[in-house]
mmCIF file with all atom_site columns, C-alpha atoms in Angstrom:
data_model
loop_
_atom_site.group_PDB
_atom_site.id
_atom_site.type_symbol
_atom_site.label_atom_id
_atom_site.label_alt_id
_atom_site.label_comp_id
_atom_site.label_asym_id
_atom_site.label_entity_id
_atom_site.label_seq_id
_atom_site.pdbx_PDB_ins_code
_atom_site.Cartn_x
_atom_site.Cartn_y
_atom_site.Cartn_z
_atom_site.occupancy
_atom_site.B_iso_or_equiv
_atom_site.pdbx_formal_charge
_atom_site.auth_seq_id
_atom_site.auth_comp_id
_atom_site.auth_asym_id
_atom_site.auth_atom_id
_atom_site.pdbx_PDB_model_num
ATOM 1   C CA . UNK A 1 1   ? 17.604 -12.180 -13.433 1.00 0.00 ? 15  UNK A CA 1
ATOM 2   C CA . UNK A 1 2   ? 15.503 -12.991 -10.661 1.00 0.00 ? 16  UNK A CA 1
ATOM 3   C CA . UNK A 1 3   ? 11.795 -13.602 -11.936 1.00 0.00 ? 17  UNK A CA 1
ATOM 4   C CA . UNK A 1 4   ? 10.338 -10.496 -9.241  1.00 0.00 ? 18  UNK A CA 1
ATOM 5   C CA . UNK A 1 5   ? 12.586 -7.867  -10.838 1.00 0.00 ? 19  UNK A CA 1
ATOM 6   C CA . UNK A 1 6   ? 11.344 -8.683  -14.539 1.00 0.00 ? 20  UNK A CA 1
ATOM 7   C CA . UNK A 1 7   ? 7.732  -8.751  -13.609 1.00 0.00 ? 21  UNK A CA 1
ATOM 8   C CA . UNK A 1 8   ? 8.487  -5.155  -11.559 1.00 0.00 ? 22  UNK A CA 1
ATOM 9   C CA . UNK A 1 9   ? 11.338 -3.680  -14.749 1.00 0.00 ? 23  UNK A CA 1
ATOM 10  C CA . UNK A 1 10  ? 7.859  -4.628  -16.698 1.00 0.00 ? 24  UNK A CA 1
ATOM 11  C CA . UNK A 1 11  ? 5.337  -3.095  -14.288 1.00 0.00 ? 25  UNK A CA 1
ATOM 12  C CA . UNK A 1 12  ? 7.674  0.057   -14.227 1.00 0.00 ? 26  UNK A CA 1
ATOM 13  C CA . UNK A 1 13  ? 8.068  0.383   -17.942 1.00 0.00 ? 27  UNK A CA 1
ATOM 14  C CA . UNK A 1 14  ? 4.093  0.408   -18.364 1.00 0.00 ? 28  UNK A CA 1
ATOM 15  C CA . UNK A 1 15  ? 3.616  3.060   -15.967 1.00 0.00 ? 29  UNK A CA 1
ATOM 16  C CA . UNK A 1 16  ? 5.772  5.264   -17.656 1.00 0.00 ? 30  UNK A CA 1
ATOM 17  C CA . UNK A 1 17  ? 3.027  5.956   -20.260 1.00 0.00 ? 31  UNK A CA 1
ATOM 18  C CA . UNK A 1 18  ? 0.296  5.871   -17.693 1.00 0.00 ? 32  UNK A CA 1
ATOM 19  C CA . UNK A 1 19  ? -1.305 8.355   -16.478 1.00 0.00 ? 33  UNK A CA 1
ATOM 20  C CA . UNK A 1 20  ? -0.143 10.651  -13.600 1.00 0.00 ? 34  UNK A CA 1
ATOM 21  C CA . UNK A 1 21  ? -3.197 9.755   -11.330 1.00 0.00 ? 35  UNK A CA 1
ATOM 22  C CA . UNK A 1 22  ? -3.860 6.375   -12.162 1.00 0.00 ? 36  UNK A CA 1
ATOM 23  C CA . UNK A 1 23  ? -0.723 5.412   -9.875  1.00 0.00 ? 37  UNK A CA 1
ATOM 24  C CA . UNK A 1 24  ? 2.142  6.022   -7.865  1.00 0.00 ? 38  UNK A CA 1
ATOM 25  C CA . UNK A 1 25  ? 5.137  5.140   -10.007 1.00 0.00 ? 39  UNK A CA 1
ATOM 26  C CA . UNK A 1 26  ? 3.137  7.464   -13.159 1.00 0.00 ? 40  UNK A CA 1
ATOM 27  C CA . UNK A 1 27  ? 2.749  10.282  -10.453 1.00 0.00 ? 41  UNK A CA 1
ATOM 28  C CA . UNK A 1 28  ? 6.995  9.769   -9.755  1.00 0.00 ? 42  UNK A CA 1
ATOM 29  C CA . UNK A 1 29  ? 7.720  9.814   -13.261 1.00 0.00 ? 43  UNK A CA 1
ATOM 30  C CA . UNK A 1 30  ? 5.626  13.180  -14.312 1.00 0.00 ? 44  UNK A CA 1
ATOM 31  C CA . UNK A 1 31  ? 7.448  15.445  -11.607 1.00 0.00 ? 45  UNK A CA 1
ATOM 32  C CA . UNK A 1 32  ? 10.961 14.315  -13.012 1.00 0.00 ? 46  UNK A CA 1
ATOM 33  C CA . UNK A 1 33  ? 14.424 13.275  -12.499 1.00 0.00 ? 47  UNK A CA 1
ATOM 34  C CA . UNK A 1 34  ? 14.698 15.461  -9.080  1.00 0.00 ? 48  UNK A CA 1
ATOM 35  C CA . UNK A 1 35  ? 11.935 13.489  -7.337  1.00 0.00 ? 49  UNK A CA 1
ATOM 36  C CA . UNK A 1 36  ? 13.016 10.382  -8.263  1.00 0.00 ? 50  UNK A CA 1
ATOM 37  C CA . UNK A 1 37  ? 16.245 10.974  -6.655  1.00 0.00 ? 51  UNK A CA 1
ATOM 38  C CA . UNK A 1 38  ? 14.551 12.794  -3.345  1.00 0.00 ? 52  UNK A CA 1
ATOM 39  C CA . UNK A 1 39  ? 12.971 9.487   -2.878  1.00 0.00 ? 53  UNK A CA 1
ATOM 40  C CA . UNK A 1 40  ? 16.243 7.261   -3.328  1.00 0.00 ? 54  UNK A CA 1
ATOM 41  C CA . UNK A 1 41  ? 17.663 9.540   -0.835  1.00 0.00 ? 55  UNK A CA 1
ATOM 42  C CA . UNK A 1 42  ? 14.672 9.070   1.529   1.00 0.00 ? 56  UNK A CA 1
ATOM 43  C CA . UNK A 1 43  ? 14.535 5.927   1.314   1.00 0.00 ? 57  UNK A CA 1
ATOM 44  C CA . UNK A 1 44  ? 18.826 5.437   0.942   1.00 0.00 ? 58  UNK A CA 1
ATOM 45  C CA . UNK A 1 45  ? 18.634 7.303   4.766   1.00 0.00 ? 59  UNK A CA 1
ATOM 46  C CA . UNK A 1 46  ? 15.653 5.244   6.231   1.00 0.00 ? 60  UNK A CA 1
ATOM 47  C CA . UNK A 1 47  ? 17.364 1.880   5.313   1.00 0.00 ? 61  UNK A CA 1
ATOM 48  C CA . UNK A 1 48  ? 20.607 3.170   6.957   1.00 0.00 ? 62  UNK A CA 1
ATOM 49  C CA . UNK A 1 49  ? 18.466 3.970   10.075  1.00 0.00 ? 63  UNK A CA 1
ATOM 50  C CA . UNK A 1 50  ? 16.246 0.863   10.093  1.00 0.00 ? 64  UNK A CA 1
ATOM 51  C CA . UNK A 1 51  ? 20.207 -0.855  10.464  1.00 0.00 ? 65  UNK A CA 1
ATOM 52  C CA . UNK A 1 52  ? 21.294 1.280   12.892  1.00 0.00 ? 66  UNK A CA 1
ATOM 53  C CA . UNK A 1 53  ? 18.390 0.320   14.948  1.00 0.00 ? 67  UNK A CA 1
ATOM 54  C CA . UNK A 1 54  ? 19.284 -3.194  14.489  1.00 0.00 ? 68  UNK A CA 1
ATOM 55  C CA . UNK A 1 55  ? 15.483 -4.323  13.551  1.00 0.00 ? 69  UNK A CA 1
ATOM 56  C CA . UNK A 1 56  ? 15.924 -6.864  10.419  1.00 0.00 ? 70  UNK A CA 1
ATOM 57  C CA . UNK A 1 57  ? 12.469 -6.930  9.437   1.00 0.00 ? 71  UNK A CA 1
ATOM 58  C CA . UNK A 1 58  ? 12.697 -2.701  9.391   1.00 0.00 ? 72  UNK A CA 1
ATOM 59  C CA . UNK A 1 59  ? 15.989 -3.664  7.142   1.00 0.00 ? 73  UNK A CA 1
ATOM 60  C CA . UNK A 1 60  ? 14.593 -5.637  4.491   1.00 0.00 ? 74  UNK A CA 1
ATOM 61  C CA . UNK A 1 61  ? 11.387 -3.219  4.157   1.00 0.00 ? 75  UNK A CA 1
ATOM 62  C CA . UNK A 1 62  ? 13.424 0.000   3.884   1.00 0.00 ? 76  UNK A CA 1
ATOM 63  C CA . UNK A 1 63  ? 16.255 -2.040  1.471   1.00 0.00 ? 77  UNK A CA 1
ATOM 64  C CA . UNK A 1 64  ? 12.862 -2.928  -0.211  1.00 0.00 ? 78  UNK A CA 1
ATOM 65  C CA . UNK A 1 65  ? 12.011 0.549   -0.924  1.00 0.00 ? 79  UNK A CA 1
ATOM 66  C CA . UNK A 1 66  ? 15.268 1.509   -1.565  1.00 0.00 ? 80  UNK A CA 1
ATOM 67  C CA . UNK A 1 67  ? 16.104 -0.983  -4.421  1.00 0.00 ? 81  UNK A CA 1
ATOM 68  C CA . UNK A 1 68  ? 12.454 -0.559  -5.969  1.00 0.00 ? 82  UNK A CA 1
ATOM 69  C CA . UNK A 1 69  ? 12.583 3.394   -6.169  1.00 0.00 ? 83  UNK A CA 1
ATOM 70  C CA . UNK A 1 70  ? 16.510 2.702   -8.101  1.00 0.00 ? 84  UNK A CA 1
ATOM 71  C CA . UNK A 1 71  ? 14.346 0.691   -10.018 1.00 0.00 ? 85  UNK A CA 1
ATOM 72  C CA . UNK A 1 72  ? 12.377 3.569   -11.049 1.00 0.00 ? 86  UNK A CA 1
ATOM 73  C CA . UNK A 1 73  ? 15.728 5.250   -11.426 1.00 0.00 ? 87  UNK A CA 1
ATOM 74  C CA . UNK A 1 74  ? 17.018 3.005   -13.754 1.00 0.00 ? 88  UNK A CA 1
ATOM 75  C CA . UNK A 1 75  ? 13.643 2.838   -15.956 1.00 0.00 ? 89  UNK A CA 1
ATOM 76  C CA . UNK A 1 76  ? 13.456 6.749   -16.549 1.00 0.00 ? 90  UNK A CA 1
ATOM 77  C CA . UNK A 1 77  ? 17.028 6.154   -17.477 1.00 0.00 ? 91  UNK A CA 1
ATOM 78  C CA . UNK A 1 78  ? 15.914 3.469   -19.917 1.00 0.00 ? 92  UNK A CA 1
ATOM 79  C CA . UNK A 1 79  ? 18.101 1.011   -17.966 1.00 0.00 ? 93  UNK A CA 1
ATOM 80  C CA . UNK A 1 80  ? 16.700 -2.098  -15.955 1.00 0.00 ? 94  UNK A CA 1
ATOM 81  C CA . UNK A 1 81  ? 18.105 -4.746  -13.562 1.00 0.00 ? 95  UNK A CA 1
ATOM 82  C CA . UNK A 1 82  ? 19.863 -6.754  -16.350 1.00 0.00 ? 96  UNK A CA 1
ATOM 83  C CA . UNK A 1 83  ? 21.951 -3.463  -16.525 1.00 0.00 ? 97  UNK A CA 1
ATOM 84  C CA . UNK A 1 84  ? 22.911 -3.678  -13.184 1.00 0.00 ? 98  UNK A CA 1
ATOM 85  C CA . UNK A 1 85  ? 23.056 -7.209  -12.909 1.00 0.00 ? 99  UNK A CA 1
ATOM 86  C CA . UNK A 1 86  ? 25.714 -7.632  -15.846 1.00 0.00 ? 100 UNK A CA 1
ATOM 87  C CA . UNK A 1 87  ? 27.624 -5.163  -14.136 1.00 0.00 ? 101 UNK A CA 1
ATOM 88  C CA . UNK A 1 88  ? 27.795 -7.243  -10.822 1.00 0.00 ? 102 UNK A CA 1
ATOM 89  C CA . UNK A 1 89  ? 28.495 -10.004 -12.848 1.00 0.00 ? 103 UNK A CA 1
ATOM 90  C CA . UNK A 1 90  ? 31.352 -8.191  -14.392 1.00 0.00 ? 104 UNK A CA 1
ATOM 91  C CA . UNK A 1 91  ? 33.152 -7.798  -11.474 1.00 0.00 ? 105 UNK A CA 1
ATOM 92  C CA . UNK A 1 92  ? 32.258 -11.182 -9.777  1.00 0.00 ? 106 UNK A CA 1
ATOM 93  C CA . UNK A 1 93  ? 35.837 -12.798 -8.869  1.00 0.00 ? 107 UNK A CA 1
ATOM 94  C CA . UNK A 1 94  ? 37.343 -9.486  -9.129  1.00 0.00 ? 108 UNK A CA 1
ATOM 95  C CA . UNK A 1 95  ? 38.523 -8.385  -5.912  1.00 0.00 ? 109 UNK A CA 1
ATOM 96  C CA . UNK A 1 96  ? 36.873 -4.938  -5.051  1.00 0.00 ? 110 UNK A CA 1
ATOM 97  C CA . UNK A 1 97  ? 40.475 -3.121  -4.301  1.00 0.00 ? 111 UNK A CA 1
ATOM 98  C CA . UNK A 1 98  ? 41.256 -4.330  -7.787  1.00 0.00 ? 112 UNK A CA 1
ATOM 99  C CA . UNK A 1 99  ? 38.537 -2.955  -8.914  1.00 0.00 ? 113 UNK A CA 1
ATOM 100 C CA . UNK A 1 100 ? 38.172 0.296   -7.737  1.00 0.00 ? 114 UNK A CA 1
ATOM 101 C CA . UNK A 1 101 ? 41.635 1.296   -8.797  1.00 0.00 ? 115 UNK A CA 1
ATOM 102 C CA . UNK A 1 102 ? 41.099 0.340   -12.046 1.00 0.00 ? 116 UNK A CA 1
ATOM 103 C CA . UNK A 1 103 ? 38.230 2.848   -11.845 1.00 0.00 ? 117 UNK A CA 1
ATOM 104 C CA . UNK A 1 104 ? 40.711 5.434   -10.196 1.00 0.00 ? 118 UNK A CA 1
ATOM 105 C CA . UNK A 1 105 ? 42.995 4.935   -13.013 1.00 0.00 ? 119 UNK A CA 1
ATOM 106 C CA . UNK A 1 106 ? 40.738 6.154   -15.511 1.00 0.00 ? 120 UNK A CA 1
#
């Protein structure tokens, strides 16, 4: 796992007993589950525009926000990156039509 997302998986998991106004992520986690998701849609709909528009450095910012409020996500959740990242790893070599019928047939 990719030395960034530990220090941020860390970061993330200290804020959740931190104070509401002592910092952004501690704010996000006190109003709940349905802000946290607001946010991924936010920023899920500004990274699709920021590629639309064809500007790469609007791209990575907005894919920036985008994978760091998930991030959030996945700690209220009590998940982290490894989570993710053993999943990707799971289905490394397997080609994607493969894999997405397997997850039709269940």
């Amino acid at each position: 796992m990719s030395d960034v997302l530990e220090r941020l998986a860390e970061v993330l998991e200290e804020r959740k007993s931190a104070q509401p106004d002592s910092s952004y992520v501690a704010k996000l986690y006190s109003k709940g589950l349905d802000s946290i998701l607001k946010k991924i849609g936010e920023e899920a709909t500004e990274t699709v525009m920021a590629a639309k528009d064809g500007d790469a450095d609007k791209i990575v910012y907005e894919t920036a926000d985008l994978w760091f409020h998930s991030m959030v996500l996945l700690a209220q959740q009590g998940l982290g990156p490894g989570d993710v990242l053993a999943e990707l790893d799971r289905r490394f070599g397997l080609s994607g039509l493969d894999e997405k019928a397997s997850r039709d047939a269940e």
